[in-house]
Amino acid sequence: MSHIGPHLLGIEGMSRSQIDFALDTAKEFVEVSQRNVKKVPTLRGKTVINMFLEDSTRTRSSFELAAKRLSADTINLTAKGSSINKGETLLDTAITLQSMAPDVVVIRHAAVGAPHFLAKHLKSTAVINAGDGLHEHPTQALLDALTIRQRLGRLTNLKIVLVGDILRARVARSNFFLHKAYGNEIRIVAPPTLARQEFKALGVKVFYDMPSALEGADVVMSLRMKHEYLKDFFVPNLEEYSRRYLITENLLAKYAPDSILLAPGPFVRGIEVASDVIDGPRSCYTQQVRNGVAVRMAMLFLLGVGKSKENAIQEKLSGADNEEGTKS
Amino acid sequence: MKTCERSFVISGARVLDPQQGLDELRDVLVSGEKIEAVDVPGAFKDTVDVDFIDASGLILSPGLVDLHVHLREPGFEWKETISSGMEAAAAGGFTEICCMPSTEPVNDRAEITKFINEQSQVGVGARVRPVGAITQGMKGEIISPMIELKEEGCVAFCDDANSVADALVMRKALEYSLMLDTVLAVHEEDHNLARNSMMNESVTSVKLGLVGMPEAAENVMIARDIELARLTGASVHFCHVSTARGVTLIKRAKEDGVPVTAEVAPHHFTLDDSMLESYDTMLKMKMPLRSEENKAALLEGLKEGVIDCIASDHAPHEMDSKRCEFENAAFGIIGLQTTLPLTLAKVKEGKLSLNRAIEALSVNPRKCFKLAPVSIAAGQVADMTLIDLTGSFTLSDESNKSKSKNSPFWGLDFQGKAVSTFVAGKRVFEANN
């Protein structure tokens, strides 16, 4: 049974069949975005509130676009100028939202567990986590997975390497949980201040040097070095970091010739990833952005359309589930 | 305190007083503020003009002491007042509590101590023993006027969660304390290592993406202050020790004859950090809940006597400061009424002897802070706690005496509780059933 919901708070706890189901649904929506008229009436009359209490451009616009392509009414709330900046508590925000009776609330929040808190206090509203602190960013991991599935034709038997600021990347954690569900090998590579030993307990292999980390990799993910936090001194400076951890075509050709490159972005050319990789055939970066809209449409659809309909659609899609299964 | 109260006999209780090696059925005659006589059951049955309190099936212990309580007054009276704290303490079986200086203003001068003492005269419940700040304003810079604080009644000194970061200031404070026959109590946290931390650094913190406090943040400070106690010869008491390494370091220091003592909070030997996956803000405290292994080591340390005593770290907060995002939630939980039940739960599990539990709750804390010993013997002040090992207890709106409700144990059922608390011969608490 691949029921999803009532909320999407994280990848942790999702089963493989649930993830498959989410990706199969997203696959259908990839097609919608390729049409001339990129809009379906699926969520007409439904209200989606995008609550981004932390700076975000790409995730926020991706969710907004997804909701609009599903014909939902959307409202964007940001911390700037809202009552949250005036000292309103998250509990009061939840109560206020509740009285607006939205069908879905998409939340990005600097505090870990904020979406979980909201989910606990909102009745009959689905909550989608668009990033909570350093914890999870489930739709990003799903769009990464969809991209991998499209490019490599499978989501199993993979060696995944995450390079960069693993410590402070929520997408890293979501990807760990996702690839654990598929039994994939997960490696992280970064300076030891960022690729901390504790990650081993999550079933991750920890490396400090690129060649051994990249050896035989199928997927390389570049995680942004959060240099705005550099005053924390996890690395002395970005130039020093790039001497050892810059992802170059030379490195990939030598150690992971068949690999693809994913970058959740924004990335810094020449520091995190060399231009020859970003602009080369391994790069999945634009495909990821496209898939992002499709994955978010799928999640808004699955969580926003309401219970009774969802079951019907699930049945419809379970056929597609099998089809995909035989292909891979 | 009223005089001319009728004398009374607590009859048929199992009197457990580890200092005297006493564990027998005894009748205790209380007259005025003092214990007049202790004798075999029935010895006072013909005494006239006395009341009898039937205590058969119950344990009578020297009054329990809690060395680590936040009473929030002055400054944060909506969280707790001195009198509400005294009442909660008595309901938890405590006859004496030591209140931390982290009030507003900080208890770093005689007038604040005096205020606390005056307020405690108004309340009914446990005796209040103020703890003064080690440094002025708990800022870690200039030593507090310890002489005047001590003269006004401060029993120990502590900078609470601020920890004295500067080792030279700490050395001076320890040296200064030598003339006062007192003790410096220390919350051991290296604030650089612990920066922004919300919980224990562990698999769970990595998974949740919450900044963790490594055990080392506590251990390095314990190690430092052991060396400073060794250097100065002054007494150091370690508050709410939460790590196995901490226990080991303290054990070695004691073997070396360094004058150190230590306490553990009941939540640290009851809960562990894996429970934080629920984002339950009631599990957010400092020191943080540590791993299962640390939990076991703390119990072992308590059993062996490396950890001298149990203290609640009672930290009341209004619900609003807990009903929010984990990262914004206040640190700490209330504990005055759950400390004894949680300790007795370990006795029931066979992890701690009853004798050791009573020692850790009544005899040893007095030794740690150099308070006057209290014993169940003729001529002694009548500070006693009557305990029912099987009586059921639930922390609820009905039973809770604190002004705050922030407890992860709220609503849970316990077996074992205080049924009566006597301070200076006066019953200051009596359980409803």
XYZ file of C-alpha atoms in Angstrom, chain B:
433
model
C 6.824 29.203 63.866
C 3.968 28.515 66.273
C 4.889 27.125 69.657
C 2.701 25.182 72.071
C 1.699 22.707 69.344
C 0.515 19.410 70.681
C 3.148 16.716 70.847
C 2.634 13.733 68.581
C 3.879 10.236 68.023
C 4.610 8.798 64.600
C 3.945 5.181 65.307
C 4.865 1.967 63.598
C 7.059 3.405 60.830
C 10.155 1.682 59.549
C 12.721 4.286 60.553
C 15.500 4.427 58.025
C 18.419 6.623 58.989
C 21.610 5.595 57.178
C 23.844 7.822 59.332
C 23.033 5.750 62.392
C 22.745 2.511 60.493
C 19.186 2.446 61.734
C 16.573 0.405 59.873
C 14.005 -0.734 62.446
C 10.370 -0.289 63.367
C 10.297 2.631 65.781
C 7.906 5.072 67.359
C 9.001 8.691 67.295
C 7.772 11.218 69.838
C 7.894 14.810 68.611
C 7.566 17.685 70.975
C 7.756 21.277 69.794
C 10.399 21.567 67.104
C 12.337 18.556 68.227
C 12.310 14.823 68.460
C 11.878 14.021 72.140
C 12.365 10.308 72.026
C 12.715 7.346 69.669
C 11.725 3.960 71.011
C 10.396 0.516 70.142
C 6.843 0.331 68.801
C 4.237 0.842 71.468
C 6.628 2.484 73.925
C 4.586 5.687 73.976
C 1.148 4.090 73.961
C 0.367 5.256 77.482
C 1.695 8.766 76.999
C -1.050 11.250 77.651
C -1.919 14.416 75.798
C -0.304 13.405 72.501
C -1.666 12.753 69.012
C -0.841 9.534 67.199
C -0.018 9.347 63.524
C -0.318 5.796 62.282
C 2.644 5.189 60.016
C 2.579 1.446 59.800
C 3.802 0.227 56.437
C 5.573 3.539 55.810
C 9.212 4.591 55.835
C 10.342 7.458 58.044
C 13.480 9.136 56.799
C 15.458 12.182 57.882
C 14.031 15.075 55.872
C 15.011 15.088 52.202
C 17.162 17.878 50.778
C 17.262 19.232 47.228
C 20.459 21.107 46.432
C 19.398 22.440 43.054
C 16.131 24.345 42.805
C 15.161 27.424 40.811
C 12.591 29.420 42.739
C 12.351 32.306 40.212
C 11.686 34.939 42.850
C 12.621 37.757 42.652
C 12.077 38.507 38.981
C 10.099 35.682 37.454
C 7.240 35.243 39.890
C 4.850 33.989 37.215
C 7.007 30.869 36.888
C 7.437 30.192 40.599
C 7.486 32.066 43.857
C 9.409 31.226 46.969
C 6.235 30.127 48.718
C 4.880 28.029 45.801
C 8.298 26.390 45.528
C 8.383 25.670 49.255
C 4.983 24.034 49.026
C 5.927 21.952 45.993
C 9.116 20.904 47.768
C 7.234 19.776 50.872
C 4.819 17.836 48.653
C 7.839 16.120 47.130
C 9.117 15.120 50.584
C 11.792 17.810 50.898
C 12.367 19.599 54.178
C 15.195 21.748 52.828
C 15.842 23.183 49.384
C 18.721 25.247 48.080
C 17.652 27.953 45.657
C 19.865 29.014 42.795
C 20.956 32.644 42.440
C 19.770 32.999 38.825
C 16.972 35.380 39.719
C 16.474 38.979 38.619
C 18.313 40.599 40.245
C 20.890 37.886 40.770
C 21.468 36.822 44.372
C 24.911 38.363 44.535
C 24.466 40.671 47.533
C 23.118 40.461 51.057
C 19.914 42.394 50.387
C 18.716 39.793 47.865
C 19.566 36.944 50.229
C 17.742 38.816 52.958
C 14.710 39.223 50.704
C 14.676 35.487 49.953
C 14.905 34.681 53.651
C 12.077 37.064 54.480
C 9.848 35.674 51.739
C 10.502 32.144 52.929
C 9.217 33.090 56.378
C 5.840 33.803 54.791
C 5.567 30.456 53.048
C 4.720 27.045 54.440
C 6.832 24.113 53.390
C 10.473 23.213 53.049
C 13.201 25.372 54.543
C 14.845 27.581 51.949
C 18.633 27.808 51.848
C 19.805 30.471 49.412
C 22.777 29.879 47.151
C 24.747 33.001 46.276
C 26.434 33.804 42.989
C 30.133 33.030 42.603
C 30.685 36.220 40.630
C 28.818 39.511 40.611
C 25.863 39.337 38.265
C 27.032 35.791 37.451
C 29.131 37.509 34.788
C 32.279 35.554 35.501
C 34.402 38.626 36.171
C 34.466 39.818 39.788
C 33.928 37.589 42.816
C 30.686 38.173 44.747
C 30.867 39.486 48.318
C 30.890 35.974 49.713
C 31.422 37.060 53.309
C 28.259 39.146 53.481
C 26.301 36.561 51.498
C 27.397 33.815 53.848
C 26.605 35.948 56.891
C 23.126 36.563 55.531
C 22.590 32.819 55.100
C 23.907 31.656 51.738
C 24.985 28.045 52.129
C 26.928 27.698 48.884
C 27.879 29.617 45.760
C 27.070 28.934 42.135
C 27.061 30.806 38.829
C 24.494 28.384 37.513
C 24.323 27.819 33.770
C 26.732 30.676 33.154
C 29.707 28.609 34.374
C 32.778 30.638 35.236
C 34.552 30.583 31.889
C 37.729 32.307 33.053
C 39.889 29.784 34.916
C 41.769 32.516 36.759
C 38.527 33.991 38.113
C 37.482 30.502 39.159
C 40.792 29.952 40.896
C 40.418 33.202 42.815
C 36.835 32.390 43.790
C 37.915 28.988 45.057
C 40.770 30.500 47.051
C 38.487 33.179 48.454
C 35.950 30.559 49.540
C 38.573 28.826 51.695
C 38.013 31.230 54.591
C 34.271 30.563 54.647
C 33.942 26.794 55.045
C 31.614 26.698 52.066
C 31.434 25.074 48.672
C 31.300 26.291 45.092
C 28.685 24.439 43.064
C 29.357 24.306 39.354
C 27.235 23.766 36.253
C 29.932 22.511 33.927
C 29.545 23.759 30.396
C 32.205 25.079 28.068
C 30.156 27.708 26.274
C 32.357 27.689 23.212
C 32.011 23.957 22.675
C 28.334 24.127 23.540
C 27.537 27.135 21.373
C 23.954 27.139 20.042
C 23.392 23.624 21.314
C 19.857 22.392 21.892
C 20.443 18.798 22.903
C 23.109 16.156 23.346
C 25.471 15.707 20.404
C 24.675 12.224 19.181
C 23.244 10.202 16.337
C 19.899 11.757 17.162
C 21.150 15.335 16.910
C 22.865 14.563 13.599
C 19.693 12.980 12.306
C 17.449 15.791 13.491
C 19.808 18.521 12.359
C 19.810 20.105 15.805
C 23.063 21.531 17.121
C 24.361 19.177 19.780
C 26.366 19.736 22.930
C 29.203 17.209 22.961
C 29.850 15.424 26.230
C 33.289 17.008 26.078
C 31.723 20.430 26.710
C 30.875 19.177 30.189
C 33.883 16.936 30.724
C 36.561 19.525 29.990
C 35.061 21.811 32.615
C 34.790 19.006 35.179
C 38.436 18.189 34.518
C 39.430 21.845 34.847
C 37.641 22.345 38.130
C 39.013 19.126 39.579
C 42.471 20.517 38.899
C 41.528 23.874 40.412
C 40.118 22.156 43.508
C 43.353 20.199 43.717
C 45.358 23.398 43.333
C 43.434 25.452 45.885
C 42.144 22.828 48.293
C 38.680 24.414 48.106
C 35.512 22.317 47.850
C 33.760 21.930 44.512
C 30.336 20.403 44.021
C 29.426 19.276 40.508
C 25.803 19.993 39.607
C 23.682 17.611 37.534
C 26.505 15.487 36.126
C 25.282 13.887 32.919
C 28.205 11.971 31.425
C 29.962 8.675 32.079
C 33.325 10.400 31.614
C 32.327 12.939 34.223
C 31.676 10.122 36.679
C 35.076 8.598 35.924
C 36.876 11.908 36.375
C 35.124 12.553 39.695
C 35.851 9.040 40.883
C 39.562 9.499 40.218
C 39.572 12.912 41.885
C 37.953 11.464 45.001
C 40.495 8.659 45.068
C 43.178 11.344 44.981
C 41.566 13.064 47.944
C 40.486 16.164 46.013
C 37.539 17.763 47.879
C 34.813 17.243 45.267
C 31.210 16.060 45.468
C 28.573 15.520 42.819
C 24.872 15.311 42.183
C 22.725 13.762 39.469
C 19.268 14.837 38.333
C 16.593 12.146 38.206
C 15.739 12.833 34.551
C 19.326 12.023 33.607
C 19.112 8.532 35.053
C 15.574 8.002 33.742
C 15.444 9.371 30.188
C 17.793 9.383 27.204
C 18.236 11.511 24.130
C 16.720 9.089 21.631
C 13.350 10.291 22.925
C 13.950 13.705 21.385
C 12.886 12.464 17.974
C 9.415 13.448 19.088
C 10.516 17.120 19.278
C 8.931 17.149 22.711
C 10.089 20.439 24.197
C 9.591 18.974 27.680
C 12.735 16.967 26.988
C 14.825 20.075 26.445
C 17.066 20.852 29.388
C 20.632 21.666 30.376
C 22.567 19.443 30.891
C 20.873 17.720 28.000
C 19.540 14.185 28.136
C 22.440 11.973 27.123
C 22.686 8.451 25.713
C 21.546 5.188 27.249
C 25.179 4.348 28.176
C 25.631 7.585 30.086
C 22.356 6.990 31.846
C 23.595 3.593 33.032
C 26.930 5.046 34.153
C 25.190 7.719 36.217
C 23.139 5.106 38.044
C 26.252 3.057 38.633
C 28.045 6.143 39.941
C 25.153 6.827 42.257
C 25.151 3.260 43.469
C 28.897 3.290 44.153
C 28.785 6.670 45.846
C 30.914 8.500 43.272
C 27.789 10.591 42.759
C 26.894 11.689 46.264
C 23.347 12.835 45.888
C 20.247 13.399 43.797
C 18.995 16.917 43.034
C 15.986 17.881 40.962
C 17.239 20.919 38.990
C 13.642 22.091 39.362
C 13.314 24.704 36.591
C 9.800 26.054 36.287
C 8.650 27.737 33.054
C 5.283 28.932 31.846
C 3.739 26.724 29.176
C 4.127 29.338 26.433
C 7.871 28.983 26.614
C 7.525 25.256 25.935
C 4.659 25.352 23.448
C 6.765 26.465 20.525
C 9.486 25.340 18.131
C 12.101 23.143 19.833
C 14.857 25.650 19.112
C 12.946 28.485 20.743
C 11.753 26.501 23.751
C 13.109 27.215 27.218
C 15.537 24.792 28.864
C 14.475 22.883 31.955
C 11.715 20.988 33.696
C 10.108 21.045 37.116
C 11.165 18.228 39.412
C 10.422 18.817 43.083
C 7.491 16.401 43.157
C 8.902 13.770 40.801
C 12.414 13.382 42.216
C 11.440 10.969 44.974
C 9.050 8.908 42.773
C 11.699 8.654 40.013
C 14.328 7.588 42.553
C 12.026 5.023 44.122
C 11.322 3.694 40.609
C 15.030 2.776 40.398
C 14.792 1.124 43.823
C 11.868 -0.891 42.560
C 13.813 -1.879 39.431
C 16.538 -3.155 41.744
C 19.094 -0.689 40.414
C 19.506 1.170 43.696
C 19.107 0.069 47.296
C 16.545 1.894 49.395
C 19.250 2.732 51.909
C 21.377 4.308 49.188
C 18.396 6.236 47.823
C 17.650 7.736 51.239
C 21.311 8.529 51.719
C 21.445 10.295 48.348
C 18.325 12.298 49.118
C 18.845 13.219 52.749
C 22.217 12.527 54.333
C 24.660 13.240 51.525
C 23.247 16.484 50.156
C 23.674 17.981 53.637
C 27.298 16.846 53.611
C 27.889 18.284 50.117
C 26.742 21.766 51.114
C 27.980 21.449 54.710
C 24.479 21.850 56.117
C 23.731 20.782 59.694
C 23.069 17.046 59.755
C 19.532 15.906 60.517
C 18.942 12.595 62.180
C 16.047 10.653 63.675
C 17.226 10.643 67.274
C 16.264 12.236 70.575
C 17.167 15.893 70.749
C 17.370 16.348 66.989
C 15.328 18.866 65.082
C 12.176 17.150 63.780
C 12.731 17.411 60.009
C 11.402 14.144 58.646
C 9.784 12.614 55.604
C 7.232 9.847 55.671
C 7.401 7.751 52.514
C 4.983 5.232 51.054
C 6.916 2.875 48.791
C 3.816 1.614 47.029
C 1.532 4.647 47.097
C 0.532 5.795 43.655
C 1.417 9.270 42.476
C 0.539 11.218 39.363
C 1.741 14.727 38.653
C -1.473 16.468 37.646
C -3.355 19.716 38.085
C -4.639 18.239 41.292
C -1.339 17.195 42.852
C 0.985 19.802 41.354
C 1.969 22.559 43.763
C 4.365 24.385 41.496
C 3.142 27.381 39.520
C 4.467 25.705 36.391
C 3.654 22.439 34.658
C 6.654 21.845 32.429
C 7.397 18.203 33.042
C 7.839 15.228 30.714
C 6.430 13.131 33.573
C 3.132 14.981 33.683
C 0.229 12.544 33.851
C 2.375 9.424 34.277
C 1.695 6.990 37.095
C 4.360 6.375 39.703
C 4.545 4.037 42.640
C 6.239 5.528 45.674
C 5.810 8.995 47.104
C 6.052 11.232 50.133
C 2.922 11.081 52.268
C 3.900 13.530 55.016
C 6.641 16.060 55.454
C 7.611 17.498 58.824
C 9.667 20.631 59.268
C 10.647 21.665 62.800
C 8.038 19.381 64.259
C 5.271 20.758 62.098
C 3.507 18.765 59.402
C 3.889 20.971 56.327
C 2.534 18.450 53.858
C 0.074 15.619 54.051
C -0.964 13.597 50.990
C -4.658 13.337 50.278
C -4.733 9.578 50.187
